[in-house]
Tab-separated table of C-alpha atoms in Angstrom:
chain	number	residue	atom	x	y	z
A	1	UNK	CA	21.183	5.113	-44.122
A	2	UNK	CA	21.133	3.498	-40.723
A	3	UNK	CA	18.016	4.040	-38.668
A	4	UNK	CA	18.222	4.341	-34.854
A	5	UNK	CA	15.596	1.613	-34.340
A	6	UNK	CA	16.889	-0.825	-36.954
A	7	UNK	CA	15.546	-4.327	-36.383
A	8	UNK	CA	12.721	-3.216	-34.100
A	9	UNK	CA	9.983	-5.004	-36.071
A	10	UNK	CA	11.871	-8.300	-36.211
A	11	UNK	CA	12.628	-8.278	-32.470
A	12	UNK	CA	9.052	-7.226	-31.715
A	13	UNK	CA	7.556	-10.174	-33.607
A	14	UNK	CA	10.114	-12.545	-32.068
A	15	UNK	CA	9.374	-11.373	-28.516
A	16	UNK	CA	5.592	-11.527	-29.010
A	17	UNK	CA	5.960	-15.103	-30.254
A	18	UNK	CA	8.162	-16.090	-27.309
A	19	UNK	CA	5.941	-14.413	-24.726
A	20	UNK	CA	2.693	-15.961	-25.917
A	21	UNK	CA	4.267	-19.409	-26.252
A	22	UNK	CA	5.629	-19.214	-22.720
A	23	UNK	CA	2.366	-19.769	-20.839
A	24	UNK	CA	4.174	-20.195	-17.528
A	25	UNK	CA	5.561	-16.666	-17.730
A	26	UNK	CA	2.145	-15.287	-18.681
A	27	UNK	CA	0.553	-17.124	-15.776
A	28	UNK	CA	3.031	-15.741	-13.255
A	29	UNK	CA	2.694	-12.251	-14.716
A	30	UNK	CA	-1.096	-12.199	-14.365
A	31	UNK	CA	-2.171	-14.531	-11.564
A	32	UNK	CA	0.063	-13.635	-8.558
A	33	UNK	CA	-0.460	-9.847	-8.941
A	34	UNK	CA	-4.210	-10.380	-9.278
A	35	UNK	CA	-4.267	-12.493	-6.118
A	36	UNK	CA	-2.087	-9.885	-4.438
A	37	UNK	CA	-4.388	-6.959	-5.177
A	38	UNK	CA	-7.477	-8.881	-4.044
A	39	UNK	CA	-5.817	-10.253	-0.887
A	40	UNK	CA	-4.187	-6.957	0.086
A	41	UNK	CA	-7.341	-5.015	-0.615
A	42	UNK	CA	-9.316	-7.153	1.821
A	43	UNK	CA	-6.572	-7.899	4.367
A	44	UNK	CA	-5.003	-4.446	4.845
A	45	UNK	CA	-7.387	-2.619	7.140
A	46	UNK	CA	-6.531	0.102	9.645
A	47	UNK	CA	-10.026	0.066	11.131
A	48	UNK	CA	-9.575	-2.409	13.988
A	49	UNK	CA	-12.844	-3.648	15.502
A	50	UNK	CA	-13.965	-5.988	18.254
A	51	UNK	CA	-10.655	-6.223	20.112
A	52	UNK	CA	-10.876	-8.713	22.951
A	53	UNK	CA	-11.163	-7.116	26.404
A	54	UNK	CA	-11.224	-8.539	29.924
A	55	UNK	CA	-12.956	-6.651	32.738
A	56	UNK	CA	-12.231	-6.284	36.441
A	57	UNK	CA	-15.412	-4.662	37.803
A	58	UNK	CA	-14.894	-4.126	41.528
A	59	UNK	CA	-17.782	-1.657	41.817
A	60	UNK	CA	-20.614	-3.918	40.585
A	61	UNK	CA	-23.031	-0.990	40.263
A	62	UNK	CA	-25.461	-0.006	37.540
A	63	UNK	CA	-23.207	2.906	36.564
A	64	UNK	CA	-20.141	0.674	36.196
A	65	UNK	CA	-22.030	-1.809	34.025
A	66	UNK	CA	-23.319	1.034	31.851
A	67	UNK	CA	-19.769	2.315	31.496
A	68	UNK	CA	-18.582	-1.117	30.321
A	69	UNK	CA	-21.493	-1.255	27.881
A	70	UNK	CA	-20.397	2.051	26.369
A	71	UNK	CA	-16.972	0.548	25.679
A	72	UNK	CA	-18.636	-2.344	23.858
A	73	UNK	CA	-20.963	-0.015	21.912
A	74	UNK	CA	-17.980	1.695	20.266
A	75	UNK	CA	-17.569	-1.546	18.211
A	76	UNK	CA	-13.848	-1.365	18.987
A	77	UNK	CA	-13.996	-3.693	22.014
A	78	UNK	CA	-15.728	-6.922	22.943
A	79	UNK	CA	-15.743	-8.438	26.405
A	80	UNK	CA	-14.295	-11.948	26.384
A	81	UNK	CA	-14.317	-12.519	30.130
A	82	UNK	CA	-14.126	-11.153	33.659
A	83	UNK	CA	-11.147	-11.442	36.005
A	84	UNK	CA	-10.875	-11.186	39.787
A	85	UNK	CA	-7.556	-9.377	40.214
A	86	UNK	CA	-5.063	-7.138	38.446
A	87	UNK	CA	-2.549	-9.969	38.278
A	88	UNK	CA	-5.112	-12.157	36.520
A	89	UNK	CA	-5.855	-9.311	34.107
A	90	UNK	CA	-2.157	-8.851	33.328
A	91	UNK	CA	-1.767	-12.592	32.811
A	92	UNK	CA	-4.672	-12.635	30.329
A	93	UNK	CA	-3.032	-9.872	28.266
A	94	UNK	CA	0.385	-11.524	28.480
A	95	UNK	CA	-1.008	-14.831	27.210
A	96	UNK	CA	-2.691	-13.052	24.286
A	97	UNK	CA	-6.205	-13.844	25.515
A	98	UNK	CA	-7.071	-10.126	25.431
A	99	UNK	CA	-5.668	-6.896	24.041
A	100	UNK	CA	-7.328	-4.666	26.630
A	101	UNK	CA	-7.939	-4.843	30.365
A	102	UNK	CA	-10.496	-2.521	32.014
A	103	UNK	CA	-10.424	-2.091	35.805
A	104	UNK	CA	-13.253	-0.241	37.566
A	105	UNK	CA	-12.371	0.378	41.244
A	106	UNK	CA	-14.858	-0.138	44.143
A	107	UNK	CA	-15.333	3.618	44.726
A	108	UNK	CA	-16.222	4.404	41.084
A	109	UNK	CA	-19.913	5.235	41.640
A	110	UNK	CA	-19.331	6.941	44.998
A	111	UNK	CA	-16.707	9.278	43.541
A	112	UNK	CA	-18.890	9.978	40.530
A	113	UNK	CA	-21.922	10.970	42.603
A	114	UNK	CA	-19.780	13.051	44.953
A	115	UNK	CA	-18.590	15.216	42.055
A	116	UNK	CA	-15.015	14.004	42.351
A	117	UNK	CA	-12.856	12.362	39.688
A	118	UNK	CA	-13.799	8.712	39.219
A	119	UNK	CA	-10.690	6.922	38.009
A	120	UNK	CA	-10.608	3.753	35.933
A	121	UNK	CA	-7.549	1.914	34.658
A	122	UNK	CA	-7.121	0.600	31.147
A	123	UNK	CA	-4.279	-1.829	30.407
A	124	UNK	CA	-3.378	-2.002	26.709
A	125	UNK	CA	-1.190	-4.507	24.890
A	126	UNK	CA	1.333	-2.259	23.143
A	127	UNK	CA	3.209	-5.057	21.378
A	128	UNK	CA	1.068	-4.280	18.321
A	129	UNK	CA	1.275	-0.526	17.844
A	130	UNK	CA	-1.687	-0.362	15.428
A	131	UNK	CA	-4.229	-2.016	17.715
A	132	UNK	CA	-2.684	-0.437	20.805
A	133	UNK	CA	-2.948	3.093	19.437
A	134	UNK	CA	-6.532	2.608	18.282
A	135	UNK	CA	-7.510	1.157	21.673
A	136	UNK	CA	-5.858	4.085	23.462
A	137	UNK	CA	-7.569	6.701	21.262
A	138	UNK	CA	-10.964	5.042	21.615
A	139	UNK	CA	-10.692	4.717	25.396
A	140	UNK	CA	-9.532	8.328	25.824
A	141	UNK	CA	-12.244	9.602	23.495
A	142	UNK	CA	-14.942	7.700	25.373
A	143	UNK	CA	-13.747	9.018	28.738
A	144	UNK	CA	-13.615	12.553	27.345
A	145	UNK	CA	-17.188	12.368	26.034
A	146	UNK	CA	-18.472	10.973	29.311
A	147	UNK	CA	-16.683	13.725	31.267
A	148	UNK	CA	-18.184	16.408	29.027
A	149	UNK	CA	-21.641	14.953	29.544
A	150	UNK	CA	-21.305	15.009	33.320
A	151	UNK	CA	-19.946	18.578	33.327
A	152	UNK	CA	-22.758	19.803	31.091
A	153	UNK	CA	-25.377	18.247	33.366
A	154	UNK	CA	-23.810	19.884	36.421
A	155	UNK	CA	-23.563	23.304	34.744
A	156	UNK	CA	-27.045	23.083	33.152
A	157	UNK	CA	-25.642	24.068	29.764
A	158	UNK	CA	-27.605	23.199	26.635
A	159	UNK	CA	-24.556	22.724	24.459
A	160	UNK	CA	-20.787	22.720	24.247
A	161	UNK	CA	-18.897	26.046	24.308
A	162	UNK	CA	-17.146	25.030	21.045
A	163	UNK	CA	-18.501	22.527	18.549
A	164	UNK	CA	-16.354	21.052	15.786
A	165	UNK	CA	-18.183	19.758	12.716
A	166	UNK	CA	-15.661	17.736	10.715
A	167	UNK	CA	-16.322	16.717	7.129
A	168	UNK	CA	-14.271	13.860	5.696
A	169	UNK	CA	-13.478	14.506	2.040
A	170	UNK	CA	-12.870	11.913	-0.726
A	171	UNK	CA	-13.310	8.894	1.569
A	172	UNK	CA	-16.176	9.824	3.936
A	173	UNK	CA	-16.722	6.260	5.147
A	174	UNK	CA	-12.986	5.894	5.911
A	175	UNK	CA	-12.823	2.565	4.051
A	176	UNK	CA	-9.332	1.074	4.128
A	177	UNK	CA	-9.594	-0.485	0.616
A	178	UNK	CA	-10.054	3.024	-0.794
A	179	UNK	CA	-6.658	3.932	0.638
A	180	UNK	CA	-4.740	0.714	0.012
A	181	UNK	CA	-6.085	-0.548	-3.338
A	182	UNK	CA	-4.575	2.257	-5.504
A	183	UNK	CA	-1.196	1.630	-3.893
A	184	UNK	CA	-1.476	-2.141	-4.318
A	185	UNK	CA	-1.970	-1.593	-8.063
A	186	UNK	CA	1.412	0.117	-8.257
A	187	UNK	CA	3.235	-2.567	-6.271
A	188	UNK	CA	1.585	-5.437	-8.170
A	189	UNK	CA	2.503	-3.898	-11.528
A	190	UNK	CA	6.083	-3.421	-10.376
A	191	UNK	CA	6.476	-7.041	-9.310
A	192	UNK	CA	5.087	-8.353	-12.613
A	193	UNK	CA	6.938	-6.016	-14.979
A	194	UNK	CA	10.397	-5.716	-13.422
A	195	UNK	CA	10.749	-9.478	-13.039
A	196	UNK	CA	9.567	-10.115	-16.604
A	197	UNK	CA	12.023	-7.814	-18.379
A	198	UNK	CA	14.841	-8.486	-15.905
A	199	UNK	CA	14.912	-12.038	-17.263
A	200	UNK	CA	14.830	-10.976	-20.918
A	201	UNK	CA	18.508	-10.396	-21.808
A	202	UNK	CA	19.581	-12.927	-19.161
A	203	UNK	CA	17.493	-15.593	-20.886
A	204	UNK	CA	19.209	-14.815	-24.198
A	205	UNK	CA	22.613	-15.035	-22.495
A	206	UNK	CA	21.856	-18.388	-20.830
A	207	UNK	CA	20.497	-19.862	-24.073
A	208	UNK	CA	23.590	-18.717	-25.973
A	209	UNK	CA	21.609	-16.567	-28.408
A	210	UNK	CA	22.895	-13.232	-27.101
A	211	UNK	CA	26.049	-13.482	-29.217
A	212	UNK	CA	23.883	-13.930	-32.317
A	213	UNK	CA	21.985	-10.756	-31.477
A	214	UNK	CA	25.239	-8.869	-30.914
A	215	UNK	CA	26.618	-9.725	-34.357
A	216	UNK	CA	23.287	-9.160	-36.140
A	217	UNK	CA	22.526	-5.795	-37.808
A	218	UNK	CA	20.295	-4.698	-34.931
A	219	UNK	CA	20.579	-1.312	-33.326
A	220	UNK	CA	20.622	-1.270	-29.513
A	221	UNK	CA	17.595	1.038	-29.536
A	222	UNK	CA	15.588	-1.301	-31.769
A	223	UNK	CA	16.545	-4.344	-29.701
A	224	UNK	CA	15.633	-2.724	-26.373
A	225	UNK	CA	12.358	-1.294	-27.653
A	226	UNK	CA	11.442	-4.568	-29.356
A	227	UNK	CA	11.967	-6.518	-26.148
A	228	UNK	CA	10.080	-3.955	-24.080
A	229	UNK	CA	6.968	-3.423	-26.222
A	230	UNK	CA	5.268	-6.853	-25.801
A	231	UNK	CA	5.517	-6.602	-22.029
A	232	UNK	CA	4.241	-3.026	-22.232
A	233	UNK	CA	1.085	-4.224	-23.992
A	234	UNK	CA	0.579	-7.080	-21.532
A	235	UNK	CA	1.174	-4.848	-18.494
A	236	UNK	CA	-1.303	-2.230	-19.787
A	237	UNK	CA	-3.904	-5.000	-20.065
A	238	UNK	CA	-3.054	-5.975	-16.486
A	239	UNK	CA	-3.413	-2.371	-15.315
A	240	UNK	CA	-6.867	-2.078	-16.888
A	241	UNK	CA	-7.830	-5.341	-15.213
A	242	UNK	CA	-6.659	-3.993	-11.854
A	243	UNK	CA	-8.707	-0.823	-12.354
A	244	UNK	CA	-11.780	-2.950	-13.045
A	245	UNK	CA	-11.128	-5.003	-9.903
A	246	UNK	CA	-10.842	-1.815	-7.848
A	247	UNK	CA	-14.083	-0.479	-9.303
A	248	UNK	CA	-16.266	-3.573	-9.223
A	249	UNK	CA	-14.760	-5.746	-6.473
A	250	UNK	CA	-13.754	-3.080	-3.943
A	251	UNK	CA	-16.466	-0.627	-5.093
A	252	UNK	CA	-14.020	2.283	-5.341
A	253	UNK	CA	-15.463	4.946	-7.670
A	254	UNK	CA	-12.951	6.507	-10.061
A	255	UNK	CA	-13.445	10.228	-9.539
A	256	UNK	CA	-10.923	11.476	-12.102
A	257	UNK	CA	-10.252	11.075	-15.812
A	258	UNK	CA	-9.869	7.552	-17.204
A	259	UNK	CA	-7.559	8.923	-19.917
A	260	UNK	CA	-5.150	10.438	-17.387
A	261	UNK	CA	-5.343	7.204	-15.383
A	262	UNK	CA	-4.202	5.189	-18.400
A	263	UNK	CA	-1.508	7.735	-19.336
A	264	UNK	CA	-0.132	7.517	-15.784
A	265	UNK	CA	-0.108	3.715	-15.964
A	266	UNK	CA	1.642	3.813	-19.373
A	267	UNK	CA	4.462	6.071	-18.178
A	268	UNK	CA	4.863	4.084	-14.958
A	269	UNK	CA	4.971	0.721	-16.727
A	270	UNK	CA	7.465	2.019	-19.292
A	271	UNK	CA	9.757	3.170	-16.464
A	272	UNK	CA	9.467	-0.205	-14.702
A	273	UNK	CA	10.144	-2.197	-17.880
A	274	UNK	CA	13.180	-0.033	-18.631
A	275	UNK	CA	14.410	-0.653	-15.084
A	276	UNK	CA	13.986	-4.385	-15.610
A	277	UNK	CA	15.925	-4.234	-18.886
A	278	UNK	CA	18.723	-2.281	-17.188
A	279	UNK	CA	18.927	-5.001	-14.538
A	280	UNK	CA	18.957	-7.606	-17.321
A	281	UNK	CA	21.959	-5.982	-19.025
A	282	UNK	CA	23.968	-6.219	-15.789
A	283	UNK	CA	22.912	-9.624	-14.423
A	284	UNK	CA	24.837	-12.697	-15.514
A	285	UNK	CA	22.138	-15.236	-14.650
A	286	UNK	CA	18.502	-15.415	-13.569
A	287	UNK	CA	19.346	-15.649	-9.871
A	288	UNK	CA	21.301	-12.380	-10.046
A	289	UNK	CA	18.433	-10.767	-11.957
A	290	UNK	CA	15.982	-11.898	-9.282
A	291	UNK	CA	18.142	-10.586	-6.453
A	292	UNK	CA	18.730	-7.233	-8.146
A	293	UNK	CA	14.994	-6.864	-8.804
A	294	UNK	CA	14.244	-7.411	-5.130
A	295	UNK	CA	16.568	-4.515	-4.266
A	296	UNK	CA	14.079	-2.174	-5.946
A	297	UNK	CA	10.807	-3.901	-5.049
A	298	UNK	CA	11.174	-4.008	-1.254
A	299	UNK	CA	12.021	-0.277	-0.872
A	300	UNK	CA	9.028	0.519	-3.063
A	301	UNK	CA	6.728	-1.279	-0.626
A	302	UNK	CA	8.048	0.517	2.452
A	303	UNK	CA	9.174	3.935	1.203
A	304	UNK	CA	6.719	4.846	-1.581
A	305	UNK	CA	3.910	5.937	0.734
A	306	UNK	CA	1.936	2.788	-0.089
A	307	UNK	CA	1.558	1.914	3.617
A	308	UNK	CA	3.443	4.527	5.661
A	309	UNK	CA	3.281	8.316	5.151
A	310	UNK	CA	6.502	9.547	3.564
A	311	UNK	CA	6.423	12.743	5.624
A	312	UNK	CA	7.063	10.796	8.838
A	313	UNK	CA	10.173	9.020	7.494
A	314	UNK	CA	13.762	10.029	8.364
A	315	UNK	CA	15.273	12.239	5.672
A	316	UNK	CA	17.477	9.497	4.230
A	317	UNK	CA	14.494	7.227	3.520
A	318	UNK	CA	12.464	10.171	2.238
A	319	UNK	CA	15.320	10.904	-0.178
A	320	UNK	CA	15.339	7.268	-1.316
A	321	UNK	CA	11.593	7.447	-1.929
A	322	UNK	CA	12.069	10.283	-4.436
A	323	UNK	CA	14.110	7.918	-6.630
A	324	UNK	CA	11.376	5.251	-6.845
A	325	UNK	CA	8.828	5.298	-9.696
A	326	UNK	CA	6.256	3.721	-7.362
A	327	UNK	CA	6.281	6.851	-5.178
A	328	UNK	CA	4.937	9.024	-7.978
A	329	UNK	CA	2.514	6.425	-9.299
A	330	UNK	CA	0.925	5.761	-5.890
A	331	UNK	CA	0.384	9.505	-5.477
A	332	UNK	CA	-1.121	9.684	-8.970
A	333	UNK	CA	-3.507	6.797	-8.324
A	334	UNK	CA	-4.827	8.290	-5.095
A	335	UNK	CA	-5.089	11.731	-6.650
A	336	UNK	CA	-6.984	10.574	-9.761
A	337	UNK	CA	-9.070	7.726	-8.331
A	338	UNK	CA	-9.986	9.162	-4.926
A	339	UNK	CA	-9.696	12.944	-5.206
A	340	UNK	CA	-10.618	13.425	-8.846
A	341	UNK	CA	-7.533	15.585	-9.417
A	342	UNK	CA	-6.885	17.080	-12.870
A	343	UNK	CA	-3.657	17.205	-14.850
A	344	UNK	CA	-2.993	20.701	-13.497
A	345	UNK	CA	-2.776	19.144	-10.015
A	346	UNK	CA	-0.398	16.270	-10.777
A	347	UNK	CA	1.471	17.134	-14.009
A	348	UNK	CA	4.815	17.120	-12.192
A	349	UNK	CA	4.413	13.435	-11.278
A	350	UNK	CA	3.787	12.619	-14.943
A	351	UNK	CA	6.896	14.551	-15.977
A	352	UNK	CA	9.025	12.734	-13.381
A	353	UNK	CA	7.787	9.318	-14.529
A	354	UNK	CA	8.414	10.255	-18.154
A	355	UNK	CA	11.959	11.425	-17.390
A	356	UNK	CA	12.645	8.289	-15.326
A	357	UNK	CA	11.393	6.004	-18.093
A	358	UNK	CA	13.286	7.817	-20.842
A	359	UNK	CA	16.494	7.995	-18.816
A	360	UNK	CA	16.416	4.314	-17.882
A	361	UNK	CA	15.699	3.285	-21.487
A	362	UNK	CA	18.651	5.338	-22.771
A	363	UNK	CA	20.908	3.732	-20.139
A	364	UNK	CA	19.757	0.277	-21.271
A	365	UNK	CA	20.588	0.979	-24.908
A	366	UNK	CA	23.930	2.616	-24.132
A	367	UNK	CA	25.000	-0.200	-21.833
A	368	UNK	CA	24.021	-2.857	-24.375
A	369	UNK	CA	25.923	-1.003	-27.117
A	370	UNK	CA	28.999	-0.795	-24.889
A	371	UNK	CA	28.806	-4.537	-24.179
A	372	UNK	CA	28.314	-5.155	-27.892
A	373	UNK	CA	31.392	-3.152	-28.706
């Protein structure tokens, strides 16, 4: 009686032997993703501090100097120099010497003491939207607080009419690594796994051993599973290493269940390896396999919610994001690691990853059997 996974053990032992003999492949599976997660975890930071600012203080009063000092005390700005005219200020921003220009007019103190609106001008370099938006929000917030303070002194009120007391949940210190590191894990695993299995069948074809496999008494299911399993074990070891790096290097506490974390990683890795095998059954050489892998990796970086919120994307890109395994894994990582969510909160993501992995694996086996026939 023929078994559906005939030849699985033989292919499994063969693939384990090949993988552990190929130290170059092992090196490129482990080292670049590890460097990536460490570099991205430290480099990706939305909290911009100490942006260079030039000042045009035409008032030269105690109040104007105190106002400049309050800008510096926000930790968002640092004064790198003074200018003597608006044209000089604009030139400094254009040359990249400063991101911000602050102009305080000569009548600043006089207008302030007279109870009229004291206007200041802030020039912001908008060529970088991240730093520009943070500079704008900080400047507007500072002006708003100063205006409230003056109005309260004039009205002799003891407090604000309405007081908001925000409480930041799950990431109270607003650390960027807490947000980015779980997403980097998903992208790093995808790069390592998809490339590895995408080369698997292609390597057999280029070496001329694929024909031998096709005429051997191997079932397509056994062949596919045998080629996938060694990389599954290696990738799970990588995932556990990434979790340790997140915990002990970036000091991100894992709030949720370790078991559910590993189950999520297992389903995600299985889906990625199946995707790589599907690419391998279509590609004719390693260059084609590499190019086809990049077609899935780049959208995962931009559309999965790793960096940009999916809700702000146009509908076509949001629809594309629902087809990417990374989308569901990034959500799972942030839910389990940061929010301590339970399986009742994220079971649908697990189901989707399981269906994706199973569907892609079936497609791999069916396509290989068709080619074999």
